[in-house]
PDB file of C-alpha atoms in Angstrom:
ATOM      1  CA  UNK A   1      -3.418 -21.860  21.347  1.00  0.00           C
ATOM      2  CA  UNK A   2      -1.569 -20.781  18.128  1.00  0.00           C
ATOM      3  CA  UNK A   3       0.806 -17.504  17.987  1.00  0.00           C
ATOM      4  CA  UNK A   4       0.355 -15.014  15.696  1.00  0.00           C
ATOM      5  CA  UNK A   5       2.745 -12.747  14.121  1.00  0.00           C
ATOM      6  CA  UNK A   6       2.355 -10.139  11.489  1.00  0.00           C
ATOM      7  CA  UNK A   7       4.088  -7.830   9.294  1.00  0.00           C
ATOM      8  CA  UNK A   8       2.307  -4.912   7.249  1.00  0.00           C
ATOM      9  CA  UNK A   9       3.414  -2.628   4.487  1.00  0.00           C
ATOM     10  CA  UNK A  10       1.418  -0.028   2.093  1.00  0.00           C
ATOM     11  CA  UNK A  11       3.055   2.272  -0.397  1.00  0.00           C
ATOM     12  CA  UNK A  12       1.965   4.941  -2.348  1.00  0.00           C
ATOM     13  CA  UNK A  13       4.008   3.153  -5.440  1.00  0.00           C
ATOM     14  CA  UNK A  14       5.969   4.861  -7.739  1.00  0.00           C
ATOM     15  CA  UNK A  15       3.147   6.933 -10.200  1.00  0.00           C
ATOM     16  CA  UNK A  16       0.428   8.060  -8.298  1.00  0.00           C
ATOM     17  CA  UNK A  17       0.513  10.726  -5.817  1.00  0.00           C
ATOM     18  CA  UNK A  18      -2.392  10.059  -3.255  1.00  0.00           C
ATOM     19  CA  UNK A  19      -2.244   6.632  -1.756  1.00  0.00           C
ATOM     20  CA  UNK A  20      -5.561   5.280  -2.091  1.00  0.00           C
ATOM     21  CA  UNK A  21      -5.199   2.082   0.134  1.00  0.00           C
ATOM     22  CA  UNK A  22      -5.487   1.783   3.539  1.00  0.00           C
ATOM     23  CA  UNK A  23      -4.740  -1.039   5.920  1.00  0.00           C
ATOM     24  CA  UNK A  24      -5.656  -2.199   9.331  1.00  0.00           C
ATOM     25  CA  UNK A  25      -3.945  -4.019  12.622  1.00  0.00           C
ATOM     26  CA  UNK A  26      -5.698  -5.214  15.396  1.00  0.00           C
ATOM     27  CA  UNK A  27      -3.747  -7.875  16.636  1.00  0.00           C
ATOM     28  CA  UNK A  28      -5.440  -8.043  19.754  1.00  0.00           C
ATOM     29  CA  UNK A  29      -8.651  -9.935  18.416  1.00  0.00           C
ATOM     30  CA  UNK A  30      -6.899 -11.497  15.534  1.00  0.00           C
ATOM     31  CA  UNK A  31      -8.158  -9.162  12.344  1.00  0.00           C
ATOM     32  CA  UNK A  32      -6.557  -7.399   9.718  1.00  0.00           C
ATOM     33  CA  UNK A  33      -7.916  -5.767   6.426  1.00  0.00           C
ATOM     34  CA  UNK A  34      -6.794  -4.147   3.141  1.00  0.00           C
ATOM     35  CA  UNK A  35      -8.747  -1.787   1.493  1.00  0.00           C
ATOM     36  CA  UNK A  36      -8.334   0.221  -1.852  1.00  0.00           C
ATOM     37  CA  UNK A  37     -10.423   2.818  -2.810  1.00  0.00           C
ATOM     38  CA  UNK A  38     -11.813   4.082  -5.877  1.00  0.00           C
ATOM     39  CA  UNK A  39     -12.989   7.301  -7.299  1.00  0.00           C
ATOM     40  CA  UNK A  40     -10.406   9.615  -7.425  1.00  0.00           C
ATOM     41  CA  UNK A  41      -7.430  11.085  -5.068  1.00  0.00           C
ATOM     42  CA  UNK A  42      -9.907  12.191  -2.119  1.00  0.00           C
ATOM     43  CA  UNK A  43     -12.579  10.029  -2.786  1.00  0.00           C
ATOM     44  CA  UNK A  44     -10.482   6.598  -3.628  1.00  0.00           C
ATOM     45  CA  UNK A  45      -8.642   8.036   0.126  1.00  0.00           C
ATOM     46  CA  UNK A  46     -11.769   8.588   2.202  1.00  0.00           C
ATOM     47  CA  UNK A  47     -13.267   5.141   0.708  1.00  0.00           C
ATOM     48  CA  UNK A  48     -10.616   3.305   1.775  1.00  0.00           C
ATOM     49  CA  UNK A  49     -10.020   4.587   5.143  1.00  0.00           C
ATOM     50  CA  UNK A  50     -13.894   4.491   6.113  1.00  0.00           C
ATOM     51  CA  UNK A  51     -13.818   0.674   5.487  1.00  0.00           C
ATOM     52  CA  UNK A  52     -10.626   0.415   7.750  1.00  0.00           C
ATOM     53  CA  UNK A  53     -12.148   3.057  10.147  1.00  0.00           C
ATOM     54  CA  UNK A  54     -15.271   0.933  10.328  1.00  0.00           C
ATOM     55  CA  UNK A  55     -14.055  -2.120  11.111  1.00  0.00           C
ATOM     56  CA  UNK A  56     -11.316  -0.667  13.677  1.00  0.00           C
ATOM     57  CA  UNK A  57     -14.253   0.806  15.900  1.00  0.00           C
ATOM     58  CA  UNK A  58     -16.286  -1.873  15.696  1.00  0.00           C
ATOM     59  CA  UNK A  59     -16.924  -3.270  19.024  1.00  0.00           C
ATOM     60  CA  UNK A  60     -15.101  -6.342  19.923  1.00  0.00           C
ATOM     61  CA  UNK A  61     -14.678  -9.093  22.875  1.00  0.00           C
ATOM     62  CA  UNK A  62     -13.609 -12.926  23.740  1.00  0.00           C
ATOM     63  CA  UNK A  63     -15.977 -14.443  21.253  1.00  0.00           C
ATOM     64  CA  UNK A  64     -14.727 -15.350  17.667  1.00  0.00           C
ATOM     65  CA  UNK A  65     -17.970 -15.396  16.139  1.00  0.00           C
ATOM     66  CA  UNK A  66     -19.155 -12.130  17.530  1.00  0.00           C
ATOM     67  CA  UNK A  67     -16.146 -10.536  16.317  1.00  0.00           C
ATOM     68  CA  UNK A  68     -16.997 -12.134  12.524  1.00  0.00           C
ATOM     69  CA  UNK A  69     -20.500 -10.421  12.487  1.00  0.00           C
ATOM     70  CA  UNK A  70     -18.791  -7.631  13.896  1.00  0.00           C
ATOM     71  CA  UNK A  71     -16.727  -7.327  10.720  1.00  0.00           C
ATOM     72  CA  UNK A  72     -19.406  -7.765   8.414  1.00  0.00           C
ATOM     73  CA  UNK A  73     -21.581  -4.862  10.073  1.00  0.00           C
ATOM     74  CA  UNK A  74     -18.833  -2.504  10.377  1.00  0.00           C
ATOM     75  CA  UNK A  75     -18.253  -3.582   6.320  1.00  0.00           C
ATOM     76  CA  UNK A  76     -21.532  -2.878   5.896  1.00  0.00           C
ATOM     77  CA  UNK A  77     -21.509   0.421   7.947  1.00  0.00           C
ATOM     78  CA  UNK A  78     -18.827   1.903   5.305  1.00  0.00           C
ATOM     79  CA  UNK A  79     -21.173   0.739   2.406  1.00  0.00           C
ATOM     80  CA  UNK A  80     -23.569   3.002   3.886  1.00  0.00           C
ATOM     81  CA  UNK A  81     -21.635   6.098   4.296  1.00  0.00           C
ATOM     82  CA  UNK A  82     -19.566   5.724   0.988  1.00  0.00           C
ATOM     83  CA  UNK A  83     -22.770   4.874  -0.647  1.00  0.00           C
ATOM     84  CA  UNK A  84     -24.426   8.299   0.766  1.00  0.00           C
ATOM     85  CA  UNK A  85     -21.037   9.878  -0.027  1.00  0.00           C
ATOM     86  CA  UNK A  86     -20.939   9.446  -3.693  1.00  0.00           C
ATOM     87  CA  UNK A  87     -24.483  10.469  -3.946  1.00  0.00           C
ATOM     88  CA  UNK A  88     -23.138  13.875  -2.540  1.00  0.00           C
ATOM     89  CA  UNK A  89     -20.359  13.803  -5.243  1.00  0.00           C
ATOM     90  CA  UNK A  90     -22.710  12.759  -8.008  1.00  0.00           C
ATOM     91  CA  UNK A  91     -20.190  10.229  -8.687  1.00  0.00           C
ATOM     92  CA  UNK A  92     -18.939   6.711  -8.160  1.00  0.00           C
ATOM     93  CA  UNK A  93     -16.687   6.470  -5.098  1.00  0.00           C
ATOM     94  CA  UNK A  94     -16.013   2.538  -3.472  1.00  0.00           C
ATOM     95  CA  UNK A  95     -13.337   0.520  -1.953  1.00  0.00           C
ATOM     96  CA  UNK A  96     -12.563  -3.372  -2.240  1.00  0.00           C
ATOM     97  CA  UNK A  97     -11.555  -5.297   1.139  1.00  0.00           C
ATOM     98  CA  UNK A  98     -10.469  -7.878   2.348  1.00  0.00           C
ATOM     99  CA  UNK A  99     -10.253  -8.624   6.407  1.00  0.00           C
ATOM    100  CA  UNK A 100      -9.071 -11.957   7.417  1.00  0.00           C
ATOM    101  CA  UNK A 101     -10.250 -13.007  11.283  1.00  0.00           C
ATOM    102  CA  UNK A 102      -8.293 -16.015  12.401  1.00  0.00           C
ATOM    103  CA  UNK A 103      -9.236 -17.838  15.584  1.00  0.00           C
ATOM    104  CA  UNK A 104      -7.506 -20.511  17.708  1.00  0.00           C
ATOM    105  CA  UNK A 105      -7.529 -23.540  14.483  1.00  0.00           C
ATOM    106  CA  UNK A 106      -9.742 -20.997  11.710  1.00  0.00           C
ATOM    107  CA  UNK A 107      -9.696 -18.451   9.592  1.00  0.00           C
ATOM    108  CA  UNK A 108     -12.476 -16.719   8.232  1.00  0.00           C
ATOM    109  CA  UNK A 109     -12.073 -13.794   5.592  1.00  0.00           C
ATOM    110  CA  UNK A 110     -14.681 -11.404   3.877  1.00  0.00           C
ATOM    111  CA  UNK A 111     -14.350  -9.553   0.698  1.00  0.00           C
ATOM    112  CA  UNK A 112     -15.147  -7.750  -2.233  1.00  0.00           C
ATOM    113  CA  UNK A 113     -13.778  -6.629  -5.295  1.00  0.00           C
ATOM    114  CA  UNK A 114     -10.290  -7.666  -5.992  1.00  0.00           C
ATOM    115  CA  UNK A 115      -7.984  -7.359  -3.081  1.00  0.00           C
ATOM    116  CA  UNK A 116      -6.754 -10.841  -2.514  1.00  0.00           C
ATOM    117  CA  UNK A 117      -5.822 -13.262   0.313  1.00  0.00           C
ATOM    118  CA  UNK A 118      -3.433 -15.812  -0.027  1.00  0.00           C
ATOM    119  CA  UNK A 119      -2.362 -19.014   2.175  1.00  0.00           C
ATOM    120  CA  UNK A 120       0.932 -20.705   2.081  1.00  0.00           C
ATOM    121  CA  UNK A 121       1.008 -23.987   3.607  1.00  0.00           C
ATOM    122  CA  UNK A 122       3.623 -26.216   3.043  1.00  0.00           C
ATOM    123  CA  UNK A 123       5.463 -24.281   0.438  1.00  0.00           C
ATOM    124  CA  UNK A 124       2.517 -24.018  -1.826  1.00  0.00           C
ATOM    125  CA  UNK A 125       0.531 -21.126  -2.324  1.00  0.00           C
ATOM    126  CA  UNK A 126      -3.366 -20.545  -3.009  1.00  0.00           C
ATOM    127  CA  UNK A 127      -5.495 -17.833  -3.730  1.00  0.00           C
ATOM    128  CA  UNK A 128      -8.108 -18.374  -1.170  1.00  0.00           C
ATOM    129  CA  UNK A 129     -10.797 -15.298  -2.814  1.00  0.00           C
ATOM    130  CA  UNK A 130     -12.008 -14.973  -6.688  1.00  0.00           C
ATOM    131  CA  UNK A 131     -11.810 -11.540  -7.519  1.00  0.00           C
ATOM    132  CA  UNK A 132     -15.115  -9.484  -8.246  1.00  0.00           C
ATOM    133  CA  UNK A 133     -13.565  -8.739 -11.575  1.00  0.00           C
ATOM    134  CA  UNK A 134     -14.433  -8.808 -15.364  1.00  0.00           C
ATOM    135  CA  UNK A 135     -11.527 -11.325 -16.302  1.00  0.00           C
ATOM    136  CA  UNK A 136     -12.696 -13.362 -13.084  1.00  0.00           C
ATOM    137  CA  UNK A 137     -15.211 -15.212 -15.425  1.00  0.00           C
ATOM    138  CA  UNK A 138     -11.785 -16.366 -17.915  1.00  0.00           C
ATOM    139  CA  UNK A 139     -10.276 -18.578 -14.873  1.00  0.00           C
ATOM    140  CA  UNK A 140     -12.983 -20.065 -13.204  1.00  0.00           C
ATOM    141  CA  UNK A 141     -14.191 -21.092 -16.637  1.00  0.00           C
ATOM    142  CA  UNK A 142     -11.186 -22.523 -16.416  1.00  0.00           C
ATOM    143  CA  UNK A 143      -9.755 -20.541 -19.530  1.00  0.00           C
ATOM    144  CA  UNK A 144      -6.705 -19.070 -18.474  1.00  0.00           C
ATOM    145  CA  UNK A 145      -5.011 -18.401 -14.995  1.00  0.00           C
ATOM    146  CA  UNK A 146      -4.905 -15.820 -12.474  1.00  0.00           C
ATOM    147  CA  UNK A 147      -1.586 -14.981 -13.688  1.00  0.00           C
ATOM    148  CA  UNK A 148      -2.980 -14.878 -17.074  1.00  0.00           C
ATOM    149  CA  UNK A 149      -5.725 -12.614 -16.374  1.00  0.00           C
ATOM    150  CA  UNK A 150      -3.714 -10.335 -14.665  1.00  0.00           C
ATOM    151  CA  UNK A 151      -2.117  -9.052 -18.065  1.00  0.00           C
ATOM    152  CA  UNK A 152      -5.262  -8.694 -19.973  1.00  0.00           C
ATOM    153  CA  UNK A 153      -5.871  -4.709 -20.467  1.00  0.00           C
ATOM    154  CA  UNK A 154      -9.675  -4.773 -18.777  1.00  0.00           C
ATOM    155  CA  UNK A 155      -7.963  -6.642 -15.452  1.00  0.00           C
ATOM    156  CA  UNK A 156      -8.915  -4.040 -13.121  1.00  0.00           C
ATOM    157  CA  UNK A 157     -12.662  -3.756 -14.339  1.00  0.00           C
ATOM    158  CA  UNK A 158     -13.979  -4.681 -10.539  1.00  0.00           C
ATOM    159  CA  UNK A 159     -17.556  -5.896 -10.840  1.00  0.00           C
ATOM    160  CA  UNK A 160     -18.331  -5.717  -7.241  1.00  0.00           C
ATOM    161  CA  UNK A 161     -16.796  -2.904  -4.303  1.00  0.00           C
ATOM    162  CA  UNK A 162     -17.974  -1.060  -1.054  1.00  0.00           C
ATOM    163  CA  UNK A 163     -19.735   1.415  -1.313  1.00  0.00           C
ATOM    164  CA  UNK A 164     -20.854   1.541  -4.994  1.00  0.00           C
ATOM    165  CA  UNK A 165     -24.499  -0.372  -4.616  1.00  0.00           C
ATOM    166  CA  UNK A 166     -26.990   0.682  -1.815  1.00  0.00           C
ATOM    167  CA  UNK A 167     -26.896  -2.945  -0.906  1.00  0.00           C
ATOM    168  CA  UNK A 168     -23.570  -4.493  -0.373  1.00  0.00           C
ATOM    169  CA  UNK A 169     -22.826  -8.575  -1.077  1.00  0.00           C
ATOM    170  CA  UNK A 170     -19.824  -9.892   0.816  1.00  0.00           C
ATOM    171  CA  UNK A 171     -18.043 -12.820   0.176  1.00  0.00           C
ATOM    172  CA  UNK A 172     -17.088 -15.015   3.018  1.00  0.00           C
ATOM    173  CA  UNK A 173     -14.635 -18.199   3.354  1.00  0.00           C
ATOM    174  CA  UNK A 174     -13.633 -20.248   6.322  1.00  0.00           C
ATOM    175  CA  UNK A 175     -11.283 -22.649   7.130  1.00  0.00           C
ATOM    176  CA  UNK A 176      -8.693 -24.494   8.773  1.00  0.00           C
ATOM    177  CA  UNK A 177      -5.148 -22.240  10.151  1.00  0.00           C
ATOM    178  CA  UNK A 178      -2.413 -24.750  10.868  1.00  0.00           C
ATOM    179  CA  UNK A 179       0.855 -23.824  12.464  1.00  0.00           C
ATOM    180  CA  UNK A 180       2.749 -22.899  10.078  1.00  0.00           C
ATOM    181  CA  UNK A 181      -0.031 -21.457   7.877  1.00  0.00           C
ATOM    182  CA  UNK A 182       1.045 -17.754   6.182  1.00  0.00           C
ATOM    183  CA  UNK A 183      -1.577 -15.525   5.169  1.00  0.00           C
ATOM    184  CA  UNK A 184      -0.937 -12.418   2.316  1.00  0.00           C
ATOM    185  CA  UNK A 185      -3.493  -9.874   2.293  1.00  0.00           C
ATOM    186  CA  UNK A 186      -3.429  -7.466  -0.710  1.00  0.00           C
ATOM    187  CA  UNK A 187      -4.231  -4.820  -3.321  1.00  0.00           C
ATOM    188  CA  UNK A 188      -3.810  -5.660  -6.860  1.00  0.00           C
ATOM    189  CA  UNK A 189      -0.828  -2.913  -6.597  1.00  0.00           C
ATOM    190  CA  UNK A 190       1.118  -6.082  -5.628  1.00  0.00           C
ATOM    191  CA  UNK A 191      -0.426  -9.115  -7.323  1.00  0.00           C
ATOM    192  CA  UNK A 192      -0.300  -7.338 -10.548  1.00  0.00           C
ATOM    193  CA  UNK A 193       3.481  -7.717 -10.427  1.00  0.00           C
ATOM    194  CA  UNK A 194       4.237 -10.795  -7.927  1.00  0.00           C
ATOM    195  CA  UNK A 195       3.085 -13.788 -10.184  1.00  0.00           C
ATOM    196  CA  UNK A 196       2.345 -17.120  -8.102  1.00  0.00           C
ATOM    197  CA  UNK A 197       5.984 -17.882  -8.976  1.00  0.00           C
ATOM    198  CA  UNK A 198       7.099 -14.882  -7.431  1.00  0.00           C
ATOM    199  CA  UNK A 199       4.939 -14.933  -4.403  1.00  0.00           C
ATOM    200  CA  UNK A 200       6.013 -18.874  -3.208  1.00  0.00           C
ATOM    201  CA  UNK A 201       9.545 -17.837  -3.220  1.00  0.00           C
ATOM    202  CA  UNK A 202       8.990 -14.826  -1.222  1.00  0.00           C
ATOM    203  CA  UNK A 203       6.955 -16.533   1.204  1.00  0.00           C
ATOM    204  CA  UNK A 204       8.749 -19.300   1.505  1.00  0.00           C
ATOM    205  CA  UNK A 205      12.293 -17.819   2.557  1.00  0.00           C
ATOM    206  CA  UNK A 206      11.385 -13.980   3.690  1.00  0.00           C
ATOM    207  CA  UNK A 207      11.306 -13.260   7.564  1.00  0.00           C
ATOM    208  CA  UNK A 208       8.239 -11.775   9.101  1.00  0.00           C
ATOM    209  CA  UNK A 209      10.058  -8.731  10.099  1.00  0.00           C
ATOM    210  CA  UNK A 210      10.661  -8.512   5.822  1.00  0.00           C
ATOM    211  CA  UNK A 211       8.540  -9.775   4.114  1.00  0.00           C
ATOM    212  CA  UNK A 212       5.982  -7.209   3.199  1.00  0.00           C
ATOM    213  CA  UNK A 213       8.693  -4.761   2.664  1.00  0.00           C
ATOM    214  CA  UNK A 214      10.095  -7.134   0.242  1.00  0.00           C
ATOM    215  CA  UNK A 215       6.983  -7.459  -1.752  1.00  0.00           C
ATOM    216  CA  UNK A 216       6.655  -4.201  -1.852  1.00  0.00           C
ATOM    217  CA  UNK A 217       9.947  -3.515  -3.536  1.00  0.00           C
ATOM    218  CA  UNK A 218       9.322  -6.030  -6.125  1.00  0.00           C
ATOM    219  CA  UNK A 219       5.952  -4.338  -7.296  1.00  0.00           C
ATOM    220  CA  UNK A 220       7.959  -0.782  -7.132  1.00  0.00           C
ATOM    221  CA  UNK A 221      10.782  -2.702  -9.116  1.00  0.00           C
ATOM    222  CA  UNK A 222       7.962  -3.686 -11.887  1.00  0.00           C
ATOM    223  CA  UNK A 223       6.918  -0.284 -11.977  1.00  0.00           C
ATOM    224  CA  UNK A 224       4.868   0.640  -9.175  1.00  0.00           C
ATOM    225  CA  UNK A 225       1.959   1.948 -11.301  1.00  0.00           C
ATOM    226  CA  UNK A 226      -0.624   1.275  -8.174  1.00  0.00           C
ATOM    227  CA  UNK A 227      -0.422   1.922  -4.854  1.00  0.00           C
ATOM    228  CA  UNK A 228       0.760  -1.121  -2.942  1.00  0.00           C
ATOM    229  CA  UNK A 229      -0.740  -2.938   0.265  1.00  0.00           C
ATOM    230  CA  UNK A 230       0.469  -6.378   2.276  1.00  0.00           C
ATOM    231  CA  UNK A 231      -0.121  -7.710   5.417  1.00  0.00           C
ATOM    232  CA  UNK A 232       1.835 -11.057   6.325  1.00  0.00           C
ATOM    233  CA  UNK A 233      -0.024 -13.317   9.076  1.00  0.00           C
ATOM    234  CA  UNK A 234       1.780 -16.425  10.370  1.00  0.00           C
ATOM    235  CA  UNK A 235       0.491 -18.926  12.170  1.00  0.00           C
ATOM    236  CA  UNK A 236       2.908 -20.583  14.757  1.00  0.00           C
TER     237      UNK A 236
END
């Protein structure tokens, strides 16, 4: 059975004074999430952390695909009660995520909105989700690249999040974890300064034990206008 090993960072970054991310650990059955909220210091905060609250009560046990519909009703469980929340505020409050679930040989990964997981394998690096995001349309019409995108002004107009519809779509993906496999979870408080370029290097020579860290500096080193979330998974 493969090893795992992780490494998570978040950061409240370097302009805002609330961090409105939150991010979750539970090594024990193999999940992690990132989730950044939206709406405003207390409401962006209490989005976030009732996604990552959600899923880290869930109830869990030995079978991988129990766990996976676990996820998604825990996901959906924070729709709810961010949904009914923001009807309180007479306002819009939501959260992106994005949970990865790997099992002995797979991965599986929700999301919504446009916190991102990565893969490295073999020194190469691919964005595994398509953001819920107005510039999303540009790359997979094959106009311009995610790094492209990421400098037009409306690139963090989210078209889909948690708890901002009384219905909530999910994305899923599955696949194939390899030994040697490195998963990046992450807000777009780090992608929007760590370039594909950027990110193979980093993955590619960076420790477990440093690697978040590291990624974190470089967004704070572009500016740190966002708050800033990463969770490393290897697979070894």
């Amino acid at each position: 059975m493969s090893k795992l090993r992780y490494n998570a960072t978040t950061h409240t970054g370097r302009v805002r004074s609330v961090n409105e991310d939150s991010i979750l650990a539970l090594p024990d059955h193999n999940i992690w999430v990132v989730s950044d909220g939206m709406g405003g210091h207390e409401a962006g905060d209490f989005a976030s952390r009732a996604v990552a609250d959600a899923v880290a009560t869930a109830n869990y046990n030995d079978d991988p695909g129990e766990n996976l519909r676990e996820v998604r009703a825990a996901i959906t469980r924070a729709n709810t009660l961010i949904w009914r929340e923001a009807a309180r505020r007479e306002g819009t409050v939501g959260a992106t995520v994005v949970a990865l679930i790997v099992t002995d040989g797979h991965f599986a990964a929700f999301w919504a909105g446009d916190s991102r997981l990565y893969r490295m394998r073999d020194d190469a690096v691919e964005l595994l989700t398509s953001d819920h995001s107005v510039v999303a349309a540009f790359v997979e019409g094959g106009q311009m690249s995610w790094d492209e995108a990421e400098k037009l002004p409306q690139s963090n107009a989210i078209t889909r999040a948690v708890g901002v519809a009384e219905e909530l779509e999910l994305d899923k993906i599955r696949g194939d974890a390899k030994p040697g496999d490195r998963f990046l979870l992450c807000s777009d408080g780090l992608n929007k300064y760590a370039d594909f370029a950027t990110l193979t290097q980093v993955l590619s020579r960076e420790p477990i034990e440093t690697v978040t860290s590291t990624l974190v500096q470089i967004a704070l080193d572009g500016g740190g206008a966002d708050n800033i979330s990463a969770i490393v998974v290897d697979v070894s």
